Every structure is written in C-alpha cells, then in structure tokens.
PDB file of C-alpha atoms in Angstrom:
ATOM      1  CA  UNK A   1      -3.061  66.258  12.808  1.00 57.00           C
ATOM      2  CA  UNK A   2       0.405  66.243  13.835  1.00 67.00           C
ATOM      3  CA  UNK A   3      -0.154  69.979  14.986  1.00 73.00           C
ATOM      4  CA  UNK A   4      -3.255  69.815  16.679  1.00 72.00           C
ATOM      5  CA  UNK A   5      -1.832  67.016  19.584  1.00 74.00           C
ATOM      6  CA  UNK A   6       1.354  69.273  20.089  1.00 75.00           C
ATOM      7  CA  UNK A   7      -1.365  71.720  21.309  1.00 75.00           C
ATOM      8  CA  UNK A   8      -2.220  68.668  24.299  1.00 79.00           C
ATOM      9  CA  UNK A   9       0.036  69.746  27.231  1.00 82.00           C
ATOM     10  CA  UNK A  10       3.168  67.786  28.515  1.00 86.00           C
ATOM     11  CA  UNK A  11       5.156  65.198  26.653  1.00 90.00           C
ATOM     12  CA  UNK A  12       3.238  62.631  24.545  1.00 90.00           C
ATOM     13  CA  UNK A  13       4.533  58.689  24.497  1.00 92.00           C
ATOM     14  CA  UNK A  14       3.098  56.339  22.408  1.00 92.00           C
ATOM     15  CA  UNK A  15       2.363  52.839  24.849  1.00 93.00           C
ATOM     16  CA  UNK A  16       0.826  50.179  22.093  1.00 93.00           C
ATOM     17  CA  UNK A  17       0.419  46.583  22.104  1.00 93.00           C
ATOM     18  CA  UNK A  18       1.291  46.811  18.636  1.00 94.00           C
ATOM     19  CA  UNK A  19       4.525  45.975  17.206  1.00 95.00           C
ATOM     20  CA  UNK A  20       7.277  48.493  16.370  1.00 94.00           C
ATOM     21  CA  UNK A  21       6.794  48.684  12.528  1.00 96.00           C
ATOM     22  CA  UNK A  22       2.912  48.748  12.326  1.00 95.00           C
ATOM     23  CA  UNK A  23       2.829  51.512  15.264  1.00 93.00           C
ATOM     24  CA  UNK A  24       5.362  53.775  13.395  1.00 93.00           C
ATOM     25  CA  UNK A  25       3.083  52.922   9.995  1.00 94.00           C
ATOM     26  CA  UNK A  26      -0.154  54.618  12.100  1.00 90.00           C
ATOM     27  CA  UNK A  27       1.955  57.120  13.049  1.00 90.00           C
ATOM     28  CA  UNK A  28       2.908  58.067  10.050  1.00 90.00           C
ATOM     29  CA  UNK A  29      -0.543  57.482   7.930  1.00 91.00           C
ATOM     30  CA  UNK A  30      -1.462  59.915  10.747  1.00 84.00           C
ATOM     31  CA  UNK A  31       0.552  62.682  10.967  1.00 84.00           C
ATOM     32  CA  UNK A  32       1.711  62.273  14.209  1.00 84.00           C
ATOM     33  CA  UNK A  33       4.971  61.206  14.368  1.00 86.00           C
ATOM     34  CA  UNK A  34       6.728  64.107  15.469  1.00 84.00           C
ATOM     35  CA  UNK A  35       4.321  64.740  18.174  1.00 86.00           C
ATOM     36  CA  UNK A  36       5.420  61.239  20.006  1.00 89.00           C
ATOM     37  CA  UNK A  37       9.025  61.863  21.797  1.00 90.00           C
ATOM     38  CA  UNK A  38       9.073  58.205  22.431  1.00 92.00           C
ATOM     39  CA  UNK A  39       7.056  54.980  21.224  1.00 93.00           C
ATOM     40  CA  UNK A  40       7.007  51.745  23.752  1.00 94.00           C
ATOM     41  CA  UNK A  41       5.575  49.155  21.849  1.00 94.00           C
ATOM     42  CA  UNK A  42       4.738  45.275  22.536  1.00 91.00           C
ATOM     43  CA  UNK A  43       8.371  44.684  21.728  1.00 91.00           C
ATOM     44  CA  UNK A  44       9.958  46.765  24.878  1.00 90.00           C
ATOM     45  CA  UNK A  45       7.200  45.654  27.037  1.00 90.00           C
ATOM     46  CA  UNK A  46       9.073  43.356  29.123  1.00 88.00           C
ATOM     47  CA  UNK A  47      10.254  43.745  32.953  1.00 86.00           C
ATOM     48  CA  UNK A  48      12.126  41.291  34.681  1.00 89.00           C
ATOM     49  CA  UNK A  49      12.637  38.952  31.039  1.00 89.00           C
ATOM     50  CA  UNK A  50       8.586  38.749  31.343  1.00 91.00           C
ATOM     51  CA  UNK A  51       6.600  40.361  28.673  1.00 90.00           C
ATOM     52  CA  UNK A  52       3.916  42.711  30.066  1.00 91.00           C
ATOM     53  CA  UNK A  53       1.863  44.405  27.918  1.00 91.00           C
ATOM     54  CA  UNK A  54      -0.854  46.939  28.955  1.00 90.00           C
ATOM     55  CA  UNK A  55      -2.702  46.697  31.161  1.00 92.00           C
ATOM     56  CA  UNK A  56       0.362  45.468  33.674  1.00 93.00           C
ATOM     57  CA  UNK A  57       0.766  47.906  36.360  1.00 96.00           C
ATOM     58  CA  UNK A  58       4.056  46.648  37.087  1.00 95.00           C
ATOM     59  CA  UNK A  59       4.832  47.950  33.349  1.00 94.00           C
ATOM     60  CA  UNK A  60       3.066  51.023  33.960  1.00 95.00           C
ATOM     61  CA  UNK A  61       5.114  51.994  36.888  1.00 96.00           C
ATOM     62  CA  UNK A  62       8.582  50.891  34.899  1.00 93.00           C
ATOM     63  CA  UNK A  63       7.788  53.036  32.150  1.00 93.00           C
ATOM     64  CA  UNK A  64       6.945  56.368  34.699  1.00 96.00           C
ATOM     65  CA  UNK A  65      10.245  55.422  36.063  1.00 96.00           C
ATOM     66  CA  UNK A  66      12.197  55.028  33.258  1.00 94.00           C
ATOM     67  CA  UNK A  67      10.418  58.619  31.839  1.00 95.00           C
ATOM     68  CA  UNK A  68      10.844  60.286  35.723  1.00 96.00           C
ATOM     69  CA  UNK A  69       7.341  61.265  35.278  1.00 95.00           C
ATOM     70  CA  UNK A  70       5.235  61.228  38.555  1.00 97.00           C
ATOM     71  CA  UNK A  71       1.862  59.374  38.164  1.00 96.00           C
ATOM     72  CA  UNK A  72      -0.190  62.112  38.799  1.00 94.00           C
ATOM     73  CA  UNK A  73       1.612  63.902  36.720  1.00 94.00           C
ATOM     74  CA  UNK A  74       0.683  61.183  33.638  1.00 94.00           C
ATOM     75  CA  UNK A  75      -2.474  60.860  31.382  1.00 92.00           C
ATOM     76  CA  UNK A  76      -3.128  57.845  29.809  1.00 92.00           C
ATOM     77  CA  UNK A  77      -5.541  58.781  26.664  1.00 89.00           C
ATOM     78  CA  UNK A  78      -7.182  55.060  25.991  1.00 91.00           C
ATOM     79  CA  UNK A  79      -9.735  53.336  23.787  1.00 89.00           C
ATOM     80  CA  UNK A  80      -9.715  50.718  26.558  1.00 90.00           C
ATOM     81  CA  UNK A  81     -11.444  50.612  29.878  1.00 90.00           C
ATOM     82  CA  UNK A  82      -9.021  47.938  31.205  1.00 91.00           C
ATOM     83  CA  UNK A  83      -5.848  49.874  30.420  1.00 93.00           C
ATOM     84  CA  UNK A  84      -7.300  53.256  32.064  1.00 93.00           C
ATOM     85  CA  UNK A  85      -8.529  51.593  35.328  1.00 93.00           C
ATOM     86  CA  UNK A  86      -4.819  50.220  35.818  1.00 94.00           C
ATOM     87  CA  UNK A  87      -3.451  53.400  35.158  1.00 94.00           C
ATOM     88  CA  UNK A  88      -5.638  54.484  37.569  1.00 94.00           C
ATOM     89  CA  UNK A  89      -4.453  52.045  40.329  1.00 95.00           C
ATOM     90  CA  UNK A  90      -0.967  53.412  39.790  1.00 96.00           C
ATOM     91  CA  UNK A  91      -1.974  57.172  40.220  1.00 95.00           C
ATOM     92  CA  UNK A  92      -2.145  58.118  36.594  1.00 95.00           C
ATOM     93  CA  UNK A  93      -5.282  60.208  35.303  1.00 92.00           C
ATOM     94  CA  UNK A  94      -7.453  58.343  32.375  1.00 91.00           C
ATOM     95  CA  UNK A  95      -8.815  59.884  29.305  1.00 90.00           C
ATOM     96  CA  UNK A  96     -11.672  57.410  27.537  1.00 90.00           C
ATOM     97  CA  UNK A  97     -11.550  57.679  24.187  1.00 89.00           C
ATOM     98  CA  UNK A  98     -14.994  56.623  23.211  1.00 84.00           C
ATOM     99  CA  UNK A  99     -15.435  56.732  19.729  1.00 74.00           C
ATOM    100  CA  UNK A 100     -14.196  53.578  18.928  1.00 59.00           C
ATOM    101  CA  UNK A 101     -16.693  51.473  20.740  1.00 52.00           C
ATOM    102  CA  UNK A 102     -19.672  52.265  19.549  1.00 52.00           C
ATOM    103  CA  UNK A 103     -20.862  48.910  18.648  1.00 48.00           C
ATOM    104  CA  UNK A 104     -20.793  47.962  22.611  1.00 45.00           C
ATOM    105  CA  UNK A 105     -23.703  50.009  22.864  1.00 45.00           C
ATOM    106  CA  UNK A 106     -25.517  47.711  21.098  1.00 44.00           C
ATOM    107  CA  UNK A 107     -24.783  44.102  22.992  1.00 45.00           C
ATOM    108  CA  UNK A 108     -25.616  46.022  26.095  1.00 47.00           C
ATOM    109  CA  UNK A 109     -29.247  45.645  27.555  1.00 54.00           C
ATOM    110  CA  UNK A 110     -31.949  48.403  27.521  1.00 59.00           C
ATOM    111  CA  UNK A 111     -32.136  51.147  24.950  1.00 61.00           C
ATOM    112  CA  UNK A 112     -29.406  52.711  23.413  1.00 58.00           C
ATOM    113  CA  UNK A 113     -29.655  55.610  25.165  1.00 57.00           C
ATOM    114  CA  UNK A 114     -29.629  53.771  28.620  1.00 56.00           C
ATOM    115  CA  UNK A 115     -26.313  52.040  27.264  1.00 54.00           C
ATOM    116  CA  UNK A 116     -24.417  55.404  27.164  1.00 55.00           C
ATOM    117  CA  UNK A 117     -25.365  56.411  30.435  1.00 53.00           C
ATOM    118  CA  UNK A 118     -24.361  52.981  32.473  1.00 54.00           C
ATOM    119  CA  UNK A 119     -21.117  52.805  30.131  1.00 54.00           C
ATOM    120  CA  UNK A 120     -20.314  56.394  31.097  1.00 51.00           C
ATOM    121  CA  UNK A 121     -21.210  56.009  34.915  1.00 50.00           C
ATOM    122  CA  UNK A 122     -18.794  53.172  34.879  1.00 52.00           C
ATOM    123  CA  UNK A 123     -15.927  54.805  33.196  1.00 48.00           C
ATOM    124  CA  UNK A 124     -16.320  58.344  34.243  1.00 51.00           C
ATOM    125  CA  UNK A 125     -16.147  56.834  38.483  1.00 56.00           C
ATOM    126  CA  UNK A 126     -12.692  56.468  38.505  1.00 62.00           C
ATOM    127  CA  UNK A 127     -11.335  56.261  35.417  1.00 71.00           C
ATOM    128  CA  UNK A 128     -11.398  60.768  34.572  1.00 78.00           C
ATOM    129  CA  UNK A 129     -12.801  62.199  31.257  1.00 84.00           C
ATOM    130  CA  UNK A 130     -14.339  60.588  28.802  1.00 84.00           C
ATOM    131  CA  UNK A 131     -14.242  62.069  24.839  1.00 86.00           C
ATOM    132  CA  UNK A 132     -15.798  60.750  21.559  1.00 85.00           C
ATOM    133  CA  UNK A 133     -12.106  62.024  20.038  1.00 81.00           C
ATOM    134  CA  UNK A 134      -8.732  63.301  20.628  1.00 78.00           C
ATOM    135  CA  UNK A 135      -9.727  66.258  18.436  1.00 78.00           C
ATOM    136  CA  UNK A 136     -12.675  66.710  21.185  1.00 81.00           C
ATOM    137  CA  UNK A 137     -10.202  66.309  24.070  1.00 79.00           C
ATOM    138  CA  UNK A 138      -7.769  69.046  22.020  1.00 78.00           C
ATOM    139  CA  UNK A 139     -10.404  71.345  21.838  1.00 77.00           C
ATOM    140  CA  UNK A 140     -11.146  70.882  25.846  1.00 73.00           C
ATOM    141  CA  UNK A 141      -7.996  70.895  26.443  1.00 64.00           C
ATOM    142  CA  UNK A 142      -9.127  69.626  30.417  1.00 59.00           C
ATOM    143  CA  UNK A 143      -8.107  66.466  31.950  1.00 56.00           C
TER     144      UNK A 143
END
C-alpha cells in the first residue's frame, strides 16, 4: 500500500480528527506511514488557543500556511462531504472518497440507483472528483 500512494503526485499530509496514537496505529496497520511527510491530528488542531478540527477553514488556511502550499496547489482526498466543500471555500481541490458511505444510499429517497446520481450531482458541483477508492484515484491518477 505504502508504494502505491507514493505514486499520487505532490506531498501527502495526513489531517485527522483522530488522535495522535490511533492515527499513527492506521497508519501503520496500513502500510502507509512512510508515504505521510507529516500527520496533523485532533491534537495540533488548534489556532488562536481554540481547537478547530476539520472542517474549520480558518484551520485549513493555517495548515497551507504553515506547509507554504498554495490552495490550488492542495488536494484534500476525503470520506466527508463537509470537509471537501470547506476545502473548497479556501481554494483547495476535493477528492470524494466514496466507498465508505455506502449505507447513505439507502436512507436516501427513490431507488438506489437514483441515490447515486443526486449524491454524485451534489458532490461532483463543486467539490472535484469523486472515487469509490484511493487505489481507484491511484490508478487515475487525475484530480
């Protein structure tokens, strides 16, 4: 796994909610720890003595700062529709990553299939590219 995302373009930071010691535990169970430069987790997420987790776009901007990364330079590859559309408002590109919320299809209205295609109009206007997997986005390898 580890090699496969040091085939994704650019630097890679890990931004979690998660505390320090249970991101660096997925890391790890994953393979993927040398393909993060730098982890931010819930710990660091904290501007002006006020913690401000995703999907603060005061936080957002900090950490592009703090990287000297221009947002349109920055992808944000997200499980979560409310973290990508603030990325978004600060100039960063989105990547949904959709295979986690497959049970939303279900609580929506209409069939399945008509589920998909209002959950990807909503994501794909505005938000960028949307991917079952990071392996799918890999293989794209277009953001």
């Amino acid at each position: 796994m580890n090699e496969r995302y040091r085939r994704l373009p650019g630097r890679k930071f890990l931004l979690t909610n998660a505390r320090t010691a249970y991101a660096d535990s997925v890391l790890k169970a994953s393979g993927r720890s040398r393909a993060v430069r730098r982890r931010y987790s819930s710990e660091q997420m904290q501007l002006h003595g006020r913690f401000r987790p995703k999907p603060s776009r005061s936080m957002l901007r900090m950490l592009l700062a703090k990287e000297k990364v221009l947002p349109a330079h920055a992808v944000l590859i997200e499980d979560n529709l409310a973290n990508l559309k603030s990325a978004r408002a600060v100039g960063m590109r989105g990547v949904h990553v959709r295979g986690y919320d497959r049970g939303a299809e279900r609580t929506t209205k209409g069939t399945p299939q008509q589920a998909r295609a209002s959950a990807q109009h909503r994501c794909l206007s505005g938000i960028g590219l949307r991917v079952e997997s990071v392996t799918q986005l890999i293989r794209r390898r277009r953001f």
